[in-house]
Amino acid sequence: MKVTLENELLTVAVDSFGAEMHSILKADTEYLWQADKAYWARHAPVLFPIVGKLKNGQYQLEGKTYQMGGHGFARDNEFKLVSSDKQKVIFELVASDESLKHYPFRFTFLVSYELNENQIKVRYELKNEDEKTMAFGVGAHPAFNVPLKNGSFEDYKLTISPAEKRTFIPLDPPTGTLKLSQKVEKEVSEFALNRELFNEDALVFTSSDEMKISLTNQIDDAGVTVSWKNMPYFGLWSPYPAEAPFVCIEPWCGIADDEATDGELSTKFGINTLEPAAEFACEYTIAIH
C-alpha cells in the first residue's frame, strides 16, 4: 500500500512494504532512485535489526546460531499503517513467529515520515517488548539520483560537515565485513564523485554528534542535504563498476561485522542494547534544494 505526503513544494510516496520511501518529487524532478533492477532494485530501505552484513550471514546468541541476511529483515516485511495524513505517516512492525526464528526478541518498531516545507524527517522508534536485553542495529539507506537534473555523475560532489578528522573503516568487498584492523583517521570535507571512489564498496566513516552531507553540482540548483544527530556511523555508496546513476547517503546506528568477529551478537562491534520495556529513537532529515 502506498501513502502520499504532499505540500506546495514536495510530493513524497512511501510504501507499507518495508516502510520504504519510493519517490521524492519537486516539480517534475525525481530526487529518489527509482529501483531499476539493472543496478539496484531498492529506493531507500529501512535497515533493522542489523546494519550491514554479518560474517557468514549468521550470529550467535545464548549458545544458539541464527541466520540473517544483510541489513536485516525489516526491508522485506509488510508494515502496518498506524496513521496518515498529508504531512505525516507512521508504520509499525512487530515481532512475529517468523522473525523470532532469525531474531529472538519481541519488539515494536515504528517508522515515520513527516513533511515540513522542503524537508522530510524520518524517525525510527523501537521498544523492547521482551524480558531480556535486546541487541540491535538500525539505519537508513536512501539513494538519490545523480544527475538530479543536468550534467553527469562526475559533475556532482558530496560536502561533509563538520569538516574534520574522522575514522575511516574499509570494507572487504567479497564479504561486506569491516577491516577494523585497517581503520585510519582521515580529514574529510568533500568528495568529488567519480566511479573509482566506490571501487572497494561503500565508504564507511564515524559520525560527529551532528552531521550534514550535501549532494550538489555547479550546473543547476538541484541538490539534497541529509542531516542527523547521534547516529554514530555513515556510509556512502554507489555500485561499482556498474556506473549506476545514483549515490546513497546512509546514517546508521549500527554497522557491519568486523572480519575478525567471533559472531556473538551481544558483543558485536557497533551494536546497541535496550533493556526490557525501554525505548530507543533516532531520526534523520532530507532537505531538497
mmCIF file of C-alpha atoms in Angstrom:
data_model
loop_
_atom_site.group_PDB
_atom_site.id
_atom_site.type_symbol
_atom_site.label_atom_id
_atom_site.label_comp_id
_atom_site.label_asym_id
_atom_site.label_seq_id
_atom_site.Cartn_x
_atom_site.Cartn_y
_atom_site.Cartn_z
ATOM 1 C CA MET A 1 0.000 0.000 0.000
ATOM 2 C CA LYS A 2 1.338 3.404 -0.961
ATOM 3 C CA VAL A 3 0.784 6.572 1.040
ATOM 4 C CA THR A 4 1.374 10.033 -0.426
ATOM 5 C CA LEU A 5 2.562 13.042 1.554
ATOM 6 C CA GLU A 6 2.196 16.371 -0.183
ATOM 7 C CA ASN A 7 2.654 20.103 0.286
ATOM 8 C CA GLU A 8 3.258 23.065 -2.003
ATOM 9 C CA LEU A 9 6.900 22.046 -2.556
ATOM 10 C CA LEU A 10 7.194 18.261 -2.424
ATOM 11 C CA THR A 11 5.296 15.057 -3.124
ATOM 12 C CA VAL A 12 6.604 12.022 -1.247
ATOM 13 C CA ALA A 13 5.434 8.423 -1.765
ATOM 14 C CA VAL A 14 6.002 5.772 0.909
ATOM 15 C CA ASP A 15 5.134 2.075 0.615
ATOM 16 C CA SER A 16 3.959 -0.044 3.539
ATOM 17 C CA PHE A 17 6.191 -2.879 2.321
ATOM 18 C CA GLY A 18 9.412 -2.234 4.171
ATOM 19 C CA ALA A 19 8.069 1.198 5.215
ATOM 20 C CA GLU A 20 10.201 2.405 2.315
ATOM 21 C CA MET A 21 10.139 5.750 0.534
ATOM 22 C CA HIS A 22 9.574 5.293 -3.189
ATOM 23 C CA SER A 23 9.582 8.850 -4.509
ATOM 24 C CA ILE A 24 10.546 12.436 -3.673
ATOM 25 C CA LEU A 25 9.227 14.802 -6.322
ATOM 26 C CA LYS A 26 9.891 18.520 -6.533
ATOM 27 C CA ALA A 27 8.021 19.975 -9.513
ATOM 28 C CA ASP A 28 8.908 17.498 -12.285
ATOM 29 C CA THR A 29 12.222 16.371 -10.818
ATOM 30 C CA GLU A 30 12.508 12.964 -9.141
ATOM 31 C CA TYR A 31 15.160 13.024 -6.423
ATOM 32 C CA LEU A 32 14.919 9.440 -5.193
ATOM 33 C CA TRP A 33 16.380 6.492 -7.098
ATOM 34 C CA GLN A 34 13.641 4.537 -8.881
ATOM 35 C CA ALA A 35 14.851 0.997 -8.158
ATOM 36 C CA ASP A 36 15.946 -0.015 -11.643
ATOM 37 C CA LYS A 37 16.837 -3.667 -11.034
ATOM 38 C CA ALA A 38 19.604 -3.479 -13.627
ATOM 39 C CA TYR A 39 21.571 -1.617 -10.940
ATOM 40 C CA TRP A 40 19.808 -1.899 -7.558
ATOM 41 C CA ALA A 41 16.157 -2.808 -7.046
ATOM 42 C CA ARG A 42 15.504 -0.641 -3.983
ATOM 43 C CA HIS A 43 14.842 3.036 -3.230
ATOM 44 C CA ALA A 44 15.536 3.811 0.437
ATOM 45 C CA PRO A 45 15.339 0.657 2.558
ATOM 46 C CA VAL A 46 14.990 0.702 6.332
ATOM 47 C CA LEU A 47 17.766 -1.299 7.991
ATOM 48 C CA PHE A 48 16.735 -3.320 11.072
ATOM 49 C CA PRO A 49 17.585 -5.231 13.256
ATOM 50 C CA ILE A 50 21.127 -5.082 11.885
ATOM 51 C CA VAL A 51 23.055 -2.715 9.647
ATOM 52 C CA GLY A 52 25.366 -4.171 7.018
ATOM 53 C CA LYS A 53 26.375 -7.789 6.690
ATOM 54 C CA LEU A 54 27.084 -10.466 9.255
ATOM 55 C CA LYS A 55 30.144 -12.655 8.842
ATOM 56 C CA ASN A 56 28.953 -15.811 7.055
ATOM 57 C CA GLY A 57 25.384 -14.453 7.289
ATOM 58 C CA GLN A 58 24.959 -15.608 10.875
ATOM 59 C CA TYR A 59 25.430 -14.721 14.534
ATOM 60 C CA GLN A 60 25.401 -16.450 17.909
ATOM 61 C CA LEU A 61 23.302 -15.585 20.943
ATOM 62 C CA GLU A 62 22.901 -17.542 24.177
ATOM 63 C CA GLY A 63 24.538 -20.587 22.635
ATOM 64 C CA LYS A 64 22.359 -20.681 19.508
ATOM 65 C CA THR A 65 23.200 -19.783 15.908
ATOM 66 C CA TYR A 66 20.829 -17.596 13.882
ATOM 67 C CA GLN A 67 20.838 -16.798 10.158
ATOM 68 C CA MET A 68 20.167 -13.287 8.898
ATOM 69 C CA GLY A 69 20.755 -11.533 5.579
ATOM 70 C CA GLY A 70 22.473 -8.200 5.118
ATOM 71 C CA HIS A 71 20.727 -5.170 6.631
ATOM 72 C CA GLY A 72 18.189 -7.336 8.457
ATOM 73 C CA PHE A 73 14.610 -8.269 7.602
ATOM 74 C CA ALA A 74 12.533 -5.102 8.110
ATOM 75 C CA ARG A 75 13.017 -4.018 4.487
ATOM 76 C CA ASP A 76 11.377 -7.248 3.285
ATOM 77 C CA ASN A 77 8.320 -7.185 5.560
ATOM 78 C CA GLU A 78 4.893 -5.600 5.322
ATOM 79 C CA PHE A 79 4.399 -2.892 7.945
ATOM 80 C CA LYS A 80 1.050 -1.978 9.471
ATOM 81 C CA LEU A 81 -0.232 1.525 8.767
ATOM 82 C CA VAL A 82 -0.755 3.238 12.141
ATOM 83 C CA SER A 83 -1.830 6.691 10.950
ATOM 84 C CA SER A 84 -1.507 9.030 7.986
ATOM 85 C CA ASP A 85 -2.451 12.449 6.683
ATOM 86 C CA LYS A 86 -0.936 14.699 4.020
ATOM 87 C CA GLN A 87 2.009 15.664 6.224
ATOM 88 C CA LYS A 88 2.882 12.537 8.224
ATOM 89 C CA VAL A 89 2.643 8.762 8.089
ATOM 90 C CA ILE A 90 3.539 6.168 10.741
ATOM 91 C CA PHE A 91 4.148 2.465 10.081
ATOM 92 C CA GLU A 92 4.615 -0.357 12.588
ATOM 93 C CA LEU A 93 6.403 -3.699 12.558
ATOM 94 C CA VAL A 94 6.138 -6.133 15.473
ATOM 95 C CA ALA A 95 7.860 -9.423 16.159
ATOM 96 C CA SER A 96 6.272 -12.497 14.588
ATOM 97 C CA ASP A 97 6.767 -16.247 14.696
ATOM 98 C CA GLU A 98 8.864 -15.900 11.543
ATOM 99 C CA SER A 99 11.018 -13.031 12.828
ATOM 100 C CA LEU A 100 11.688 -14.913 16.074
ATOM 101 C CA LYS A 101 13.360 -17.686 14.054
ATOM 102 C CA HIS A 102 16.018 -15.186 12.947
ATOM 103 C CA TYR A 103 15.984 -12.654 15.799
ATOM 104 C CA PRO A 104 14.859 -13.928 19.219
ATOM 105 C CA PHE A 105 13.445 -10.686 20.592
ATOM 106 C CA ARG A 106 9.911 -9.323 20.818
ATOM 107 C CA PHE A 107 9.751 -5.705 19.736
ATOM 108 C CA THR A 108 7.637 -2.880 18.367
ATOM 109 C CA PHE A 109 9.353 -0.870 15.624
ATOM 110 C CA LEU A 110 7.822 2.368 14.323
ATOM 111 C CA VAL A 111 8.940 4.212 11.184
ATOM 112 C CA SER A 112 7.531 7.661 10.478
ATOM 113 C CA TYR A 113 7.883 10.190 7.668
ATOM 114 C CA GLU A 114 6.948 13.817 8.233
ATOM 115 C CA LEU A 115 6.862 16.513 5.564
ATOM 116 C CA ASN A 116 7.682 20.111 6.504
ATOM 117 C CA GLU A 117 8.254 22.616 3.686
ATOM 118 C CA ASN A 118 11.249 21.282 1.709
ATOM 119 C CA GLN A 119 12.223 18.671 4.318
ATOM 120 C CA ILE A 120 11.330 15.068 5.110
ATOM 121 C CA LYS A 121 12.006 13.910 8.667
ATOM 122 C CA VAL A 122 12.442 10.155 9.008
ATOM 123 C CA ARG A 123 12.197 8.761 12.524
ATOM 124 C CA TYR A 124 12.798 5.267 13.907
ATOM 125 C CA GLU A 125 11.342 4.265 17.294
ATOM 126 C CA LEU A 126 11.994 0.901 18.911
ATOM 127 C CA LYS A 127 10.548 -0.629 22.077
ATOM 128 C CA ASN A 128 11.881 -3.789 23.677
ATOM 129 C CA GLU A 129 8.802 -5.925 24.382
ATOM 130 C CA ASP A 130 10.898 -8.839 25.620
ATOM 131 C CA GLU A 131 12.039 -9.876 29.089
ATOM 132 C CA LYS A 132 15.733 -9.815 28.173
ATOM 133 C CA THR A 133 18.147 -7.157 26.942
ATOM 134 C CA MET A 134 17.815 -6.603 23.195
ATOM 135 C CA ALA A 135 20.828 -6.192 20.891
ATOM 136 C CA PHE A 136 20.109 -4.327 17.654
ATOM 137 C CA GLY A 137 21.167 -2.010 14.863
ATOM 138 C CA VAL A 138 19.036 0.402 12.841
ATOM 139 C CA GLY A 139 19.834 2.653 9.915
ATOM 140 C CA ALA A 140 18.872 4.323 6.660
ATOM 141 C CA HIS A 141 19.841 3.662 3.033
ATOM 142 C CA PRO A 142 18.286 6.398 0.826
ATOM 143 C CA ALA A 143 19.529 6.539 -2.764
ATOM 144 C CA PHE A 144 19.477 9.805 -4.716
ATOM 145 C CA ASN A 145 19.508 10.232 -8.460
ATOM 146 C CA VAL A 146 22.766 11.518 -9.940
ATOM 147 C CA PRO A 147 22.393 13.581 -12.019
ATOM 148 C CA LEU A 148 19.303 15.153 -10.449
ATOM 149 C CA LYS A 149 18.533 17.435 -13.378
ATOM 150 C CA ASN A 150 21.506 18.122 -15.622
ATOM 151 C CA GLY A 151 25.093 17.084 -16.156
ATOM 152 C CA SER A 152 26.811 13.799 -15.380
ATOM 153 C CA PHE A 153 27.738 11.763 -12.309
ATOM 154 C CA GLU A 154 31.167 13.388 -12.262
ATOM 155 C CA ASP A 155 29.693 16.911 -12.105
ATOM 156 C CA TYR A 156 28.456 16.266 -8.550
ATOM 157 C CA LYS A 157 30.158 16.386 -5.182
ATOM 158 C CA LEU A 158 29.432 15.355 -1.598
ATOM 159 C CA THR A 159 30.191 18.013 1.021
ATOM 160 C CA ILE A 160 30.573 16.726 4.576
ATOM 161 C CA SER A 161 30.028 18.935 7.607
ATOM 162 C CA PRO A 162 31.653 19.351 10.026
ATOM 163 C CA ALA A 163 34.885 19.086 8.046
ATOM 164 C CA GLU A 164 37.119 17.270 10.487
ATOM 165 C CA LYS A 165 39.258 14.221 11.044
ATOM 166 C CA ARG A 166 37.164 11.075 11.442
ATOM 167 C CA THR A 167 37.730 7.324 11.378
ATOM 168 C CA PHE A 168 37.524 5.558 8.011
ATOM 169 C CA ILE A 169 36.839 1.822 8.218
ATOM 170 C CA PRO A 170 37.485 -0.087 4.970
ATOM 171 C CA LEU A 171 35.210 -2.901 3.834
ATOM 172 C CA ASP A 172 36.164 -6.242 2.359
ATOM 173 C CA PRO A 173 34.145 -6.236 -0.919
ATOM 174 C CA PRO A 174 33.679 -10.017 -1.275
ATOM 175 C CA THR A 175 32.204 -10.424 2.210
ATOM 176 C CA GLY A 176 30.919 -6.942 3.107
ATOM 177 C CA THR A 177 32.618 -7.174 6.503
ATOM 178 C CA LEU A 178 34.743 -4.443 8.055
ATOM 179 C CA LYS A 179 38.528 -4.411 8.207
ATOM 180 C CA LEU A 180 38.752 -2.847 11.653
ATOM 181 C CA SER A 181 42.444 -3.658 11.863
ATOM 182 C CA GLN A 182 42.998 -1.279 8.916
ATOM 183 C CA LYS A 183 40.944 1.689 10.161
ATOM 184 C CA VAL A 184 42.624 5.078 9.718
ATOM 185 C CA GLU A 185 41.987 8.695 10.652
ATOM 186 C CA LYS A 186 41.189 10.897 7.654
ATOM 187 C CA GLU A 187 40.465 14.577 7.205
ATOM 188 C CA VAL A 188 37.098 14.517 5.453
ATOM 189 C CA SER A 189 35.324 17.534 3.952
ATOM 190 C CA GLU A 190 34.413 16.816 0.325
ATOM 191 C CA PHE A 191 34.308 14.068 -2.274
ATOM 192 C CA ALA A 192 34.116 14.828 -5.984
ATOM 193 C CA LEU A 193 32.007 11.977 -7.360
ATOM 194 C CA ASN A 194 33.741 9.510 -9.634
ATOM 195 C CA ARG A 195 33.289 5.794 -10.179
ATOM 196 C CA GLU A 196 36.615 4.767 -8.656
ATOM 197 C CA LEU A 197 35.565 6.321 -5.346
ATOM 198 C CA PHE A 198 33.470 3.194 -4.722
ATOM 199 C CA ASN A 199 35.807 0.556 -6.155
ATOM 200 C CA GLU A 200 36.099 -1.132 -2.750
ATOM 201 C CA ASP A 201 32.393 -0.968 -1.860
ATOM 202 C CA ALA A 202 30.895 1.664 0.464
ATOM 203 C CA LEU A 203 32.939 4.338 2.201
ATOM 204 C CA VAL A 204 32.304 3.895 5.931
ATOM 205 C CA PHE A 205 33.089 6.596 8.495
ATOM 206 C CA THR A 206 32.361 7.526 12.081
ATOM 207 C CA SER A 207 29.913 10.412 12.515
ATOM 208 C CA SER A 208 30.185 13.570 14.573
ATOM 209 C CA ASP A 209 27.421 14.198 17.115
ATOM 210 C CA GLU A 210 25.755 16.374 14.463
ATOM 211 C CA MET A 211 26.270 15.664 10.770
ATOM 212 C CA LYS A 212 25.262 17.101 7.433
ATOM 213 C CA ILE A 213 26.102 15.765 3.968
ATOM 214 C CA SER A 214 25.071 17.648 0.824
ATOM 215 C CA LEU A 215 24.882 16.352 -2.744
ATOM 216 C CA THR A 216 25.288 19.290 -5.152
ATOM 217 C CA ASN A 217 26.691 20.358 -8.507
ATOM 218 C CA GLN A 218 27.807 23.563 -10.231
ATOM 219 C CA ILE A 219 25.391 23.279 -13.159
ATOM 220 C CA ASP A 220 21.965 23.948 -11.635
ATOM 221 C CA ASP A 221 20.322 24.496 -8.254
ATOM 222 C CA ALA A 222 19.203 20.896 -7.642
ATOM 223 C CA GLY A 223 20.613 19.301 -4.518
ATOM 224 C CA VAL A 224 19.969 17.187 -1.434
ATOM 225 C CA THR A 225 21.161 17.563 2.157
ATOM 226 C CA VAL A 226 20.931 14.679 4.631
ATOM 227 C CA SER A 227 21.408 15.634 8.293
ATOM 228 C CA TRP A 228 21.279 13.755 11.592
ATOM 229 C CA LYS A 229 22.292 13.734 15.248
ATOM 230 C CA ASN A 230 23.641 10.904 17.382
ATOM 231 C CA MET A 231 23.845 8.277 14.649
ATOM 232 C CA PRO A 232 27.457 7.176 15.107
ATOM 233 C CA TYR A 233 28.318 5.873 11.623
ATOM 234 C CA PHE A 234 27.574 6.658 7.999
ATOM 235 C CA GLY A 235 28.143 5.079 4.624
ATOM 236 C CA LEU A 236 28.430 6.489 1.106
ATOM 237 C CA TRP A 237 27.776 4.031 -1.709
ATOM 238 C CA SER A 238 27.177 3.589 -5.404
ATOM 239 C CA PRO A 239 27.525 0.216 -7.165
ATOM 240 C CA TYR A 240 30.894 -0.435 -8.781
ATOM 241 C CA PRO A 241 31.715 -0.992 -11.615
ATOM 242 C CA ALA A 242 28.096 -0.766 -12.772
ATOM 243 C CA GLU A 243 28.094 3.045 -13.292
ATOM 244 C CA ALA A 244 24.701 3.315 -11.633
ATOM 245 C CA PRO A 245 23.160 6.826 -11.772
ATOM 246 C CA PHE A 246 22.668 7.238 -8.028
ATOM 247 C CA VAL A 247 24.518 7.625 -4.749
ATOM 248 C CA CYS A 248 23.428 6.591 -1.244
ATOM 249 C CA ILE A 249 23.929 8.717 1.873
ATOM 250 C CA GLU A 250 23.369 6.380 4.825
ATOM 251 C CA PRO A 251 23.252 7.388 8.518
ATOM 252 C CA TRP A 252 23.492 4.383 10.821
ATOM 253 C CA CYS A 253 23.065 3.327 14.449
ATOM 254 C CA GLY A 254 24.927 0.098 13.830
ATOM 255 C CA ILE A 255 27.463 -1.262 11.394
ATOM 256 C CA ALA A 256 28.615 -4.446 9.625
ATOM 257 C CA ASP A 257 30.552 -7.218 11.339
ATOM 258 C CA ASP A 258 34.300 -6.955 11.668
ATOM 259 C CA GLU A 259 36.061 -9.646 9.622
ATOM 260 C CA ALA A 260 37.634 -10.946 12.850
ATOM 261 C CA THR A 261 34.372 -11.162 14.810
ATOM 262 C CA ASP A 262 33.629 -14.190 16.945
ATOM 263 C CA GLY A 263 29.990 -13.898 15.830
ATOM 264 C CA GLU A 264 28.499 -13.116 19.239
ATOM 265 C CA LEU A 265 25.702 -10.565 18.736
ATOM 266 C CA SER A 266 25.814 -9.116 22.247
ATOM 267 C CA THR A 267 29.454 -8.048 21.828
ATOM 268 C CA LYS A 268 29.342 -7.231 18.100
ATOM 269 C CA PHE A 269 31.192 -4.054 17.107
ATOM 270 C CA GLY A 270 28.784 -1.102 16.964
ATOM 271 C CA ILE A 271 25.832 -2.981 18.487
ATOM 272 C CA ASN A 272 23.204 -1.169 20.573
ATOM 273 C CA THR A 273 21.383 -2.608 23.575
ATOM 274 C CA LEU A 274 17.957 -1.932 25.028
ATOM 275 C CA GLU A 275 16.682 -3.120 28.394
ATOM 276 C CA PRO A 276 13.224 -4.726 28.759
ATOM 277 C CA ALA A 277 10.406 -2.173 28.278
ATOM 278 C CA ALA A 278 12.950 0.516 27.325
ATOM 279 C CA GLU A 279 12.624 2.635 24.179
ATOM 280 C CA PHE A 280 15.084 3.959 21.610
ATOM 281 C CA ALA A 281 14.688 6.599 18.905
ATOM 282 C CA CYS A 282 16.804 8.191 16.201
ATOM 283 C CA GLU A 283 15.996 10.333 13.186
ATOM 284 C CA TYR A 284 17.429 11.997 10.121
ATOM 285 C CA THR A 285 16.225 14.685 7.734
ATOM 286 C CA ILE A 286 16.339 15.002 3.955
ATOM 287 C CA ALA A 287 16.236 18.581 2.659
ATOM 288 C CA ILE A 288 15.501 19.086 -1.045
ATOM 289 C CA HIS A 289 17.003 22.124 -2.795
#
